[in-house]
Amino acid sequence: MTSPIAGGVDCDLHPAVPHLTSLLPYLNDYWRDQVTTRGMTDLVSQSYPPHSPISSRPDWRPARGKPGSNLEDMKAQALDRFGVSYGICNPLYGVQMVFSEDMADAFCRALNDWLVKEWLDKDARLRGSIVIPVQSIEKSVAEIERCAADKRFVQVLMLVMGDMPLGKRAYWPIYAAAERLGLAVGIHAGSNYHNPPTSVGWGSYHIEDYVAQAQAFQTQLTSLIVEGVFAKYPKLKMVMLESGFTWLPSYLWRLHKFWRGVRMETPWVDRAPLEIVRSNIRFSLQPIDAPPDPATLNRLFDHMQSDELLLFSTDYPHWQFDGDAVLPEGMSSDLVRKIMIDNPHATYTRLKEPAHGHDPEKHALGPRPDGWNPVFGKDHAQTK
Amino acid sequence: MNVQFRSGAEPASSVGVKTAIADCDIHPARATATELYPYLAKRWHEHLETYGKHPYQGMMEGPPYPKAQPNASRRDAWPPEGGPQGSSLSFMQQQHLDPNNVALGVLCPLNTGQGIRNQDLSAALATAINDWQIDKWTSQDSRLKGSVVVANEDGLAAAAEIRKRAGDANFVQVLLLSRNVEPLGQRRYWPIYEAAEEAGLPIGVHAFGFGGNPITASGWPSYYIEEMVGHSQCQQTALASIVLEGVFERHPKLKMVMIEAGFGWAPSLSWRLDKSWQRLRSEVPHVKRPPSETIREHIYWTTQPMEDPERRDHLFEVIDWVGWDKLLFATDYPHWDYDDPSRVLPAGVSAANREAFYLGNARKVYGLA
């Protein structure tokens, strides 16, 4: 087993919202009333059924409540266990599935405020990702700007399967805001189920949905690259979270070959896809879709032709590895250092911001500066 | 693709040019729009002229994503007597089959009766295209073998067409496309697999097709390159469905050929399937073996468009993981991304592996050994 080194950054932790009612204190009267009067159910996505084996390692499964819902467990099982200096929280609460942009916006604001109060304020190592209501680009940008004032937010979080391919120009204001504010954009496994969860339709099984995440990441990378996101936002870093990475080399061979063949179609793509990936795209370590023998994995690392692409992650509490074997067998100590420390710090530049002496009062998330009406949104507020 | 990408790449050995090869993906075309009419009942002539094919996509004519050049074909492949590329047997012989010493050419007709919403029309077109393959191609050149085209969304009609062609030496496989109304492991397609196994025919799953689903799990992308690169992702999920629905548990003698969607992704997909299956196998108790074993045993891969890494040792490692005994050389003639048999394999491959790659594996899987 390869041992983790102290001072690493765990780039993919999943604190769980215990229930929709846990967000009530962070909702205004209107939405609190909506949740209770309408009897809204918990927003659990079938991307991660709580009792599915992949949703929690057996020995990380709590006696009661959702896996990942307890900070003390996360400390003991992940943060302390692997000696990390930082842990980046990527809440996978099903707010993306909501169809109403107003409802999604209210829930995202509550979720981000909940993350600050229930997690970031309680452990100085924790950092956050801003969950955005992608149902509205305008509201997403506003939420990014609101949360970015708190330097503990280091990333914007989106799902790999949504309404449109992620390179589409409609999304670009989100990427502009992230680049401007020094936030990475994290793309996490999961679907809003507004489209079939595979590119050939609805499969029968949960395992198909999970396996298909890797293919969804591939098509999203193509979209992001060929639409020209990184020509427009060259400083933007995007992190593929829980994506797997062993598919990357052969995927890039194919993309590169077709780009050579039909690049006249997308003339703004002015660098080879492989170069764009090296400069702008990163991947979380877990899951490692490879056989357990070090020889094969080291060949795969060689096929990737860069030691800067991977970022350490446990994917806590998801079941990706057993015991302390978070790092695969046979990794060099140089690579361990790159993956655990150097690469995450190069990706999440906000980690350099003062980590301690944080004053929650001073940095409390306030109202949006744009006169946002938290019930109906900006447009309605303007017409009133 | 018939261009050289790697600066300083060694010229490939010329040995492969002289020896006989199999080309497991040739696209024969109709010279005129009405060339199939003799094989179709009169009512369908009128129907097609009045309503069109009514496919699972919006365009009356042509593909939703415009190709990079006409008919996605080589600019030097227009037959001298007229008609689209791939529509003339004599020109195909002169430009491709003879100079490349193609001993076995597998025809994969596209734009046929698949991906059509009217199932009666789909079945009629499939039968017509199969009769047309015999008349125009396989009976005229013994090197060429046909694919049984079927009404892909109507399992029973498809099975009937397969049984009708069983034992006919003009055909060596059943042809499906990767993108259908549902993932290919779904039950509506099971009669196809049952009939193919019974007939001893492999199923060829060629990239392409439209089944009404957005071609990514996140909706419709913008560009032709996304469709082209995306064929490998569609093929991956289609194959995952076939494996996870237990198709090979029910049909242990069935073989499948993945056509024109790459093979470099096979190891990574297999590892991911295995890892997920170890965790989630209680959900799919009908899947008895690790998916990687099933894939290794039942799946073959055509080579074009050839994986093209900068370093040939990377290519060889991936082929070792996939298996030299599983690759079937293909050119995709007359399409633009044609692979030239004299250039497709870098130097450094053993004579036995070259023979398997270019011809031996194809003869085995198509029962012509």
JSON list of N, CA and C in Angstrom, two decimals, chain B residues 202-260:
[
{"chain": "B", "resi": 202, "resn": "PRO", "atom": "N", "xyz": [-22.70, -13.62, -35.97]},
{"chain": "B", "resi": 202, "resn": "PRO", "atom": "CA", "xyz": [-22.37, -12.57, -35.00]},
{"chain": "B", "resi": 202, "resn": "PRO", "atom": "C", "xyz": [-23.26, -11.34, -35.23]},
{"chain": "B", "resi": 203, "resn": "ILE", "atom": "N", "xyz": [-23.39, -10.53, -34.19]},
{"chain": "B", "resi": 203, "resn": "ILE", "atom": "CA", "xyz": [-24.07, -9.24, -34.32]},
{"chain": "B", "resi": 203, "resn": "ILE", "atom": "C", "xyz": [-23.00, -8.18, -34.49]},
{"chain": "B", "resi": 204, "resn": "GLY", "atom": "N", "xyz": [-23.07, -7.44, -35.58]},
{"chain": "B", "resi": 204, "resn": "GLY", "atom": "CA", "xyz": [-22.19, -6.27, -35.73]},
{"chain": "B", "resi": 204, "resn": "GLY", "atom": "C", "xyz": [-22.94, -5.05, -35.23]},
{"chain": "B", "resi": 205, "resn": "VAL", "atom": "N", "xyz": [-22.32, -4.31, -34.31]},
{"chain": "B", "resi": 205, "resn": "VAL", "atom": "CA", "xyz": [-22.93, -3.07, -33.84]},
{"chain": "B", "resi": 205, "resn": "VAL", "atom": "C", "xyz": [-22.10, -1.92, -34.38]},
{"chain": "B", "resi": 206, "resn": "HIS", "atom": "N", "xyz": [-22.64, -1.28, -35.40]},
{"chain": "B", "resi": 206, "resn": "HIS", "atom": "CA", "xyz": [-21.90, -0.19, -36.03]},
{"chain": "B", "resi": 206, "resn": "HIS", "atom": "C", "xyz": [-22.28, 1.12, -35.35]},
{"chain": "B", "resi": 207, "resn": "ALA", "atom": "N", "xyz": [-21.30, 2.00, -35.14]},
{"chain": "B", "resi": 207, "resn": "ALA", "atom": "CA", "xyz": [-21.58, 3.34, -34.63]},
{"chain": "B", "resi": 207, "resn": "ALA", "atom": "C", "xyz": [-22.61, 4.02, -35.53]},
{"chain": "B", "resi": 208, "resn": "PHE", "atom": "N", "xyz": [-23.28, 4.99, -35.01]},
{"chain": "B", "resi": 208, "resn": "PHE", "atom": "CA", "xyz": [-24.28, 5.81, -35.70]},
{"chain": "B", "resi": 208, "resn": "PHE", "atom": "C", "xyz": [-25.71, 5.40, -35.35]},
{"chain": "B", "resi": 209, "resn": "GLY", "atom": "N", "xyz": [-26.65, 5.93, -36.11]},
{"chain": "B", "resi": 209, "resn": "GLY", "atom": "CA", "xyz": [-28.06, 5.70, -35.88]},
{"chain": "B", "resi": 209, "resn": "GLY", "atom": "C", "xyz": [-28.67, 6.82, -35.06]},
{"chain": "B", "resi": 210, "resn": "PHE", "atom": "N", "xyz": [-29.99, 6.90, -35.14]},
{"chain": "B", "resi": 210, "resn": "PHE", "atom": "CA", "xyz": [-30.72, 7.84, -34.29]},
{"chain": "B", "resi": 210, "resn": "PHE", "atom": "C", "xyz": [-31.90, 7.10, -33.69]},
{"chain": "B", "resi": 211, "resn": "GLY", "atom": "N", "xyz": [-32.05, 7.19, -32.40]},
{"chain": "B", "resi": 211, "resn": "GLY", "atom": "CA", "xyz": [-33.14, 6.48, -31.73]},
{"chain": "B", "resi": 211, "resn": "GLY", "atom": "C", "xyz": [-34.03, 7.41, -30.94]},
{"chain": "B", "resi": 212, "resn": "GLY", "atom": "N", "xyz": [-33.89, 8.71, -31.17]},
{"chain": "B", "resi": 212, "resn": "GLY", "atom": "CA", "xyz": [-34.76, 9.65, -30.46]},
{"chain": "B", "resi": 212, "resn": "GLY", "atom": "C", "xyz": [-34.17, 10.18, -29.18]},
{"chain": "B", "resi": 213, "resn": "ASN", "atom": "N", "xyz": [-33.08, 9.59, -28.70]},
{"chain": "B", "resi": 213, "resn": "ASN", "atom": "CA", "xyz": [-32.45, 10.10, -27.49]},
{"chain": "B", "resi": 213, "resn": "ASN", "atom": "C", "xyz": [-31.39, 11.15, -27.85]},
{"chain": "B", "resi": 214, "resn": "PRO", "atom": "N", "xyz": [-31.24, 12.17, -27.00]},
{"chain": "B", "resi": 214, "resn": "PRO", "atom": "CA", "xyz": [-30.10, 13.07, -27.22]},
{"chain": "B", "resi": 214, "resn": "PRO", "atom": "C", "xyz": [-28.82, 12.24, -27.24]},
{"chain": "B", "resi": 215, "resn": "ILE", "atom": "N", "xyz": [-27.87, 12.64, -28.05]},
{"chain": "B", "resi": 215, "resn": "ILE", "atom": "CA", "xyz": [-26.70, 11.78, -28.24]},
{"chain": "B", "resi": 215, "resn": "ILE", "atom": "C", "xyz": [-25.62, 11.98, -27.18]},
{"chain": "B", "resi": 216, "resn": "THR", "atom": "N", "xyz": [-25.92, 12.78, -26.16]},
{"chain": "B", "resi": 216, "resn": "THR", "atom": "CA", "xyz": [-25.13, 12.72, -24.93]},
{"chain": "B", "resi": 216, "resn": "THR", "atom": "C", "xyz": [-26.13, 12.64, -23.78]},
{"chain": "B", "resi": 217, "resn": "ALA", "atom": "N", "xyz": [-25.64, 12.24, -22.60]},
{"chain": "B", "resi": 217, "resn": "ALA", "atom": "CA", "xyz": [-26.53, 12.15, -21.43]},
{"chain": "B", "resi": 217, "resn": "ALA", "atom": "C", "xyz": [-26.84, 13.53, -20.87]},
{"chain": "B", "resi": 218, "resn": "SER", "atom": "N", "xyz": [-26.36, 14.55, -21.55]},
{"chain": "B", "resi": 218, "resn": "SER", "atom": "CA", "xyz": [-26.63, 15.92, -21.12]},
{"chain": "B", "resi": 218, "resn": "SER", "atom": "C", "xyz": [-27.22, 16.72, -22.27]},
{"chain": "B", "resi": 219, "resn": "GLY", "atom": "N", "xyz": [-27.87, 16.06, -23.18]},
{"chain": "B", "resi": 219, "resn": "GLY", "atom": "CA", "xyz": [-28.53, 16.78, -24.26]},
{"chain": "B", "resi": 219, "resn": "GLY", "atom": "C", "xyz": [-27.76, 16.78, -25.56]},
{"chain": "B", "resi": 220, "resn": "TRP", "atom": "N", "xyz": [-28.25, 17.57, -26.51]},
{"chain": "B", "resi": 220, "resn": "TRP", "atom": "CA", "xyz": [-27.69, 17.58, -27.86]},
{"chain": "B", "resi": 220, "resn": "TRP", "atom": "C", "xyz": [-26.49, 18.51, -27.94]},
{"chain": "B", "resi": 221, "resn": "PRO", "atom": "N", "xyz": [-25.35, 18.01, -28.41]},
{"chain": "B", "resi": 221, "resn": "PRO", "atom": "CA", "xyz": [-24.19, 18.89, -28.58]},
{"chain": "B", "resi": 221, "resn": "PRO", "atom": "C", "xyz": [-24.30, 19.70, -29.87]},
{"chain": "B", "resi": 222, "resn": "SER", "atom": "N", "xyz": [-23.32, 20.54, -30.13]},
{"chain": "B", "resi": 222, "resn": "SER", "atom": "CA", "xyz": [-23.40, 21.49, -31.23]},
{"chain": "B", "resi": 222, "resn": "SER", "atom": "C", "xyz": [-22.79, 21.01, -32.53]},
{"chain": "B", "resi": 223, "resn": "TYR", "atom": "N", "xyz": [-21.75, 20.19, -32.45]},
{"chain": "B", "resi": 223, "resn": "TYR", "atom": "CA", "xyz": [-20.87, 20.01, -33.62]},
{"chain": "B", "resi": 223, "resn": "TYR", "atom": "C", "xyz": [-20.74, 18.56, -34.08]},
{"chain": "B", "resi": 224, "resn": "TYR", "atom": "N", "xyz": [-20.43, 18.48, -35.36]},
{"chain": "B", "resi": 224, "resn": "TYR", "atom": "CA", "xyz": [-20.15, 17.18, -35.99]},
{"chain": "B", "resi": 224, "resn": "TYR", "atom": "C", "xyz": [-19.03, 16.45, -35.25]},
{"chain": "B", "resi": 225, "resn": "ILE", "atom": "N", "xyz": [-18.00, 17.18, -34.83]},
{"chain": "B", "resi": 225, "resn": "ILE", "atom": "CA", "xyz": [-16.89, 16.49, -34.14]},
{"chain": "B", "resi": 225, "resn": "ILE", "atom": "C", "xyz": [-17.39, 15.86, -32.84]},
{"chain": "B", "resi": 226, "resn": "GLU", "atom": "N", "xyz": [-18.38, 16.49, -32.22]},
{"chain": "B", "resi": 226, "resn": "GLU", "atom": "CA", "xyz": [-18.90, 15.91, -30.98]},
{"chain": "B", "resi": 226, "resn": "GLU", "atom": "C", "xyz": [-19.66, 14.63, -31.27]},
{"chain": "B", "resi": 227, "resn": "GLU", "atom": "N", "xyz": [-20.38, 14.62, -32.40]},
{"chain": "B", "resi": 227, "resn": "GLU", "atom": "CA", "xyz": [-21.06, 13.39, -32.78]},
{"chain": "B", "resi": 227, "resn": "GLU", "atom": "C", "xyz": [-20.03, 12.29, -33.07]},
{"chain": "B", "resi": 228, "resn": "MET", "atom": "N", "xyz": [-18.97, 12.66, -33.81]},
{"chain": "B", "resi": 228, "resn": "MET", "atom": "CA", "xyz": [-17.98, 11.66, -34.21]},
{"chain": "B", "resi": 228, "resn": "MET", "atom": "C", "xyz": [-17.23, 11.09, -33.01]},
{"chain": "B", "resi": 229, "resn": "VAL", "atom": "N", "xyz": [-16.71, 11.97, -32.17]},
{"chain": "B", "resi": 229, "resn": "VAL", "atom": "CA", "xyz": [-16.01, 11.50, -30.98]},
{"chain": "B", "resi": 229, "resn": "VAL", "atom": "C", "xyz": [-16.99, 10.76, -30.07]},
{"chain": "B", "resi": 230, "resn": "GLY", "atom": "N", "xyz": [-18.23, 11.26, -30.03]},
{"chain": "B", "resi": 230, "resn": "GLY", "atom": "CA", "xyz": [-19.24, 10.71, -29.14]},
{"chain": "B", "resi": 230, "resn": "GLY", "atom": "C", "xyz": [-19.69, 9.30, -29.50]},
{"chain": "B", "resi": 231, "resn": "HIS", "atom": "N", "xyz": [-19.39, 8.85, -30.73]},
{"chain": "B", "resi": 231, "resn": "HIS", "atom": "CA", "xyz": [-19.76, 7.47, -31.05]},
{"chain": "B", "resi": 231, "resn": "HIS", "atom": "C", "xyz": [-19.13, 6.49, -30.07]},
{"chain": "B", "resi": 232, "resn": "SER", "atom": "N", "xyz": [-17.95, 6.80, -29.61]},
{"chain": "B", "resi": 232, "resn": "SER", "atom": "CA", "xyz": [-17.31, 5.85, -28.68]},
{"chain": "B", "resi": 232, "resn": "SER", "atom": "C", "xyz": [-18.06, 5.83, -27.35]},
{"chain": "B", "resi": 233, "resn": "GLN", "atom": "N", "xyz": [-18.58, 6.98, -26.90]},
{"chain": "B", "resi": 233, "resn": "GLN", "atom": "CA", "xyz": [-19.33, 6.98, -25.64]},
{"chain": "B", "resi": 233, "resn": "GLN", "atom": "C", "xyz": [-20.68, 6.26, -25.81]},
{"chain": "B", "resi": 234, "resn": "CYS", "atom": "N", "xyz": [-21.33, 6.47, -26.96]},
{"chain": "B", "resi": 234, "resn": "CYS", "atom": "CA", "xyz": [-22.60, 5.76, -27.19]},
{"chain": "B", "resi": 234, "resn": "CYS", "atom": "C", "xyz": [-22.35, 4.25, -27.24]},
{"chain": "B", "resi": 235, "resn": "GLN", "atom": "N", "xyz": [-21.27, 3.88, -27.88]},
{"chain": "B", "resi": 235, "resn": "GLN", "atom": "CA", "xyz": [-20.96, 2.45, -27.99]},
{"chain": "B", "resi": 235, "resn": "GLN", "atom": "C", "xyz": [-20.66, 1.87, -26.60]},
{"chain": "B", "resi": 236, "resn": "GLN", "atom": "N", "xyz": [-19.97, 2.65, -25.78]},
{"chain": "B", "resi": 236, "resn": "GLN", "atom": "CA", "xyz": [-19.65, 2.16, -24.43]},
{"chain": "B", "resi": 236, "resn": "GLN", "atom": "C", "xyz": [-20.93, 1.89, -23.63]},
{"chain": "B", "resi": 237, "resn": "THR", "atom": "N", "xyz": [-21.86, 2.82, -23.68]},
{"chain": "B", "resi": 237, "resn": "THR", "atom": "CA", "xyz": [-23.07, 2.61, -22.87]},
{"chain": "B", "resi": 237, "resn": "THR", "atom": "C", "xyz": [-23.94, 1.51, -23.47]},
{"chain": "B", "resi": 238, "resn": "ALA", "atom": "N", "xyz": [-23.95, 1.42, -24.81]},
{"chain": "B", "resi": 238, "resn": "ALA", "atom": "CA", "xyz": [-24.71, 0.33, -25.43]},
{"chain": "B", "resi": 238, "resn": "ALA", "atom": "C", "xyz": [-24.12, -1.02, -25.03]},
{"chain": "B", "resi": 239, "resn": "LEU", "atom": "N", "xyz": [-22.80, -1.10, -25.02]},
{"chain": "B", "resi": 239, "resn": "LEU", "atom": "CA", "xyz": [-22.15, -2.36, -24.64]},
{"chain": "B", "resi": 239, "resn": "LEU", "atom": "C", "xyz": [-22.38, -2.66, -23.16]},
{"chain": "B", "resi": 240, "resn": "ALA", "atom": "N", "xyz": [-22.30, -1.63, -22.33]},
{"chain": "B", "resi": 240, "resn": "ALA", "atom": "CA", "xyz": [-22.56, -1.84, -20.89]},
{"chain": "B", "resi": 240, "resn": "ALA", "atom": "C", "xyz": [-23.96, -2.41, -20.69]},
{"chain": "B", "resi": 241, "resn": "SER", "atom": "N", "xyz": [-24.92, -1.88, -21.44]},
{"chain": "B", "resi": 241, "resn": "SER", "atom": "CA", "xyz": [-26.29, -2.38, -21.34]},
{"chain": "B", "resi": 241, "resn": "SER", "atom": "C", "xyz": [-26.37, -3.85, -21.75]},
{"chain": "B", "resi": 242, "resn": "ILE", "atom": "N", "xyz": [-25.72, -4.19, -22.86]},
{"chain": "B", "resi": 242, "resn": "ILE", "atom": "CA", "xyz": [-25.75, -5.58, -23.34]},
{"chain": "B", "resi": 242, "resn": "ILE", "atom": "C", "xyz": [-25.17, -6.52, -22.27]},
{"chain": "B", "resi": 243, "resn": "VAL", "atom": "N", "xyz": [-24.08, -6.11, -21.67]},
{"chain": "B", "resi": 243, "resn": "VAL", "atom": "CA", "xyz": [-23.43, -6.96, -20.66]},
{"chain": "B", "resi": 243, "resn": "VAL", "atom": "C", "xyz": [-24.28, -7.02, -19.39]},
{"chain": "B", "resi": 244, "resn": "LEU", "atom": "N", "xyz": [-24.78, -5.88, -18.94]},
{"chain": "B", "resi": 244, "resn": "LEU", "atom": "CA", "xyz": [-25.48, -5.84, -17.65]},
{"chain": "B", "resi": 244, "resn": "LEU", "atom": "C", "xyz": [-26.90, -6.38, -17.72]},
{"chain": "B", "resi": 245, "resn": "GLU", "atom": "N", "xyz": [-27.46, -6.49, -18.91]},
{"chain": "B", "resi": 245, "resn": "GLU", "atom": "CA", "xyz": [-28.76, -7.14, -19.04]},
{"chain": "B", "resi": 245, "resn": "GLU", "atom": "C", "xyz": [-28.62, -8.66, -19.15]},
{"chain": "B", "resi": 246, "resn": "GLY", "atom": "N", "xyz": [-27.38, -9.13, -19.20]},
{"chain": "B", "resi": 246, "resn": "GLY", "atom": "CA", "xyz": [-27.17, -10.58, -19.21]},
{"chain": "B", "resi": 246, "resn": "GLY", "atom": "C", "xyz": [-27.37, -11.24, -20.57]},
{"chain": "B", "resi": 247, "resn": "VAL", "atom": "N", "xyz": [-27.21, -10.47, -21.65]},
{"chain": "B", "resi": 247, "resn": "VAL", "atom": "CA", "xyz": [-27.42, -11.04, -23.00]},
{"chain": "B", "resi": 247, "resn": "VAL", "atom": "C", "xyz": [-26.52, -12.26, -23.23]},
{"chain": "B", "resi": 248, "resn": "PHE", "atom": "N", "xyz": [-25.29, -12.19, -22.77]},
{"chain": "B", "resi": 248, "resn": "PHE", "atom": "CA", "xyz": [-24.37, -13.30, -23.04]},
{"chain": "B", "resi": 248, "resn": "PHE", "atom": "C", "xyz": [-24.57, -14.46, -22.06]},
{"chain": "B", "resi": 249, "resn": "GLU", "atom": "N", "xyz": [-25.16, -14.19, -20.92]},
{"chain": "B", "resi": 249, "resn": "GLU", "atom": "CA", "xyz": [-25.54, -15.31, -20.05]},
{"chain": "B", "resi": 249, "resn": "GLU", "atom": "C", "xyz": [-26.63, -16.14, -20.74]},
{"chain": "B", "resi": 250, "resn": "ARG", "atom": "N", "xyz": [-27.54, -15.46, -21.43]},
{"chain": "B", "resi": 250, "resn": "ARG", "atom": "CA", "xyz": [-28.63, -16.17, -22.11]},
{"chain": "B", "resi": 250, "resn": "ARG", "atom": "C", "xyz": [-28.18, -16.75, -23.45]},
{"chain": "B", "resi": 251, "resn": "HIS", "atom": "N", "xyz": [-27.19, -16.12, -24.07]},
{"chain": "B", "resi": 251, "resn": "HIS", "atom": "CA", "xyz": [-26.75, -16.56, -25.40]},
{"chain": "B", "resi": 251, "resn": "HIS", "atom": "C", "xyz": [-25.24, -16.78, -25.39]},
{"chain": "B", "resi": 252, "resn": "PRO", "atom": "N", "xyz": [-24.81, -17.86, -24.76]},
{"chain": "B", "resi": 252, "resn": "PRO", "atom": "CA", "xyz": [-23.37, -18.04, -24.56]},
{"chain": "B", "resi": 252, "resn": "PRO", "atom": "C", "xyz": [-22.58, -18.23, -25.86]},
{"chain": "B", "resi": 253, "resn": "LYS", "atom": "N", "xyz": [-23.26, -18.56, -26.95]},
{"chain": "B", "resi": 253, "resn": "LYS", "atom": "CA", "xyz": [-22.52, -18.74, -28.21]},
{"chain": "B", "resi": 253, "resn": "LYS", "atom": "C", "xyz": [-22.49, -17.48, -29.07]},
{"chain": "B", "resi": 254, "resn": "LEU", "atom": "N", "xyz": [-23.21, -16.45, -28.61]},
{"chain": "B", "resi": 254, "resn": "LEU", "atom": "CA", "xyz": [-23.31, -15.24, -29.42]},
{"chain": "B", "resi": 254, "resn": "LEU", "atom": "C", "xyz": [-22.02, -14.43, -29.37]},
{"chain": "B", "resi": 255, "resn": "LYS", "atom": "N", "xyz": [-21.61, -13.91, -30.53]},
{"chain": "B", "resi": 255, "resn": "LYS", "atom": "CA", "xyz": [-20.47, -13.00, -30.59]},
{"chain": "B", "resi": 255, "resn": "LYS", "atom": "C", "xyz": [-20.94, -11.66, -31.13]},
{"chain": "B", "resi": 256, "resn": "MET", "atom": "N", "xyz": [-20.26, -10.62, -30.71]},
{"chain": "B", "resi": 256, "resn": "MET", "atom": "CA", "xyz": [-20.59, -9.29, -31.23]},
{"chain": "B", "resi": 256, "resn": "MET", "atom": "C", "xyz": [-19.34, -8.59, -31.70]},
{"chain": "B", "resi": 257, "resn": "VAL", "atom": "N", "xyz": [-19.50, -7.78, -32.74]},
{"chain": "B", "resi": 257, "resn": "VAL", "atom": "CA", "xyz": [-18.40, -7.00, -33.29]},
{"chain": "B", "resi": 257, "resn": "VAL", "atom": "C", "xyz": [-18.75, -5.52, -33.11]},
{"chain": "B", "resi": 258, "resn": "MET", "atom": "N", "xyz": [-17.91, -4.80, -32.42]},
{"chain": "B", "resi": 258, "resn": "MET", "atom": "CA", "xyz": [-18.10, -3.36, -32.27]},
{"chain": "B", "resi": 258, "resn": "MET", "atom": "C", "xyz": [-17.40, -2.67, -33.45]},
{"chain": "B", "resi": 259, "resn": "ILE", "atom": "N", "xyz": [-18.20, -1.99, -34.26]},
{"chain": "B", "resi": 259, "resn": "ILE", "atom": "CA", "xyz": [-17.69, -1.48, -35.53]},
{"chain": "B", "resi": 259, "resn": "ILE", "atom": "C", "xyz": [-17.57, 0.05, -35.52]},
{"chain": "B", "resi": 260, "resn": "GLU", "atom": "N", "xyz": [-16.40, 0.52, -35.82]},
{"chain": "B", "resi": 260, "resn": "GLU", "atom": "CA", "xyz": [-16.13, 1.95, -36.01]},
{"chain": "B", "resi": 260, "resn": "GLU", "atom": "C", "xyz": [-16.40, 2.80, -34.78]}
]
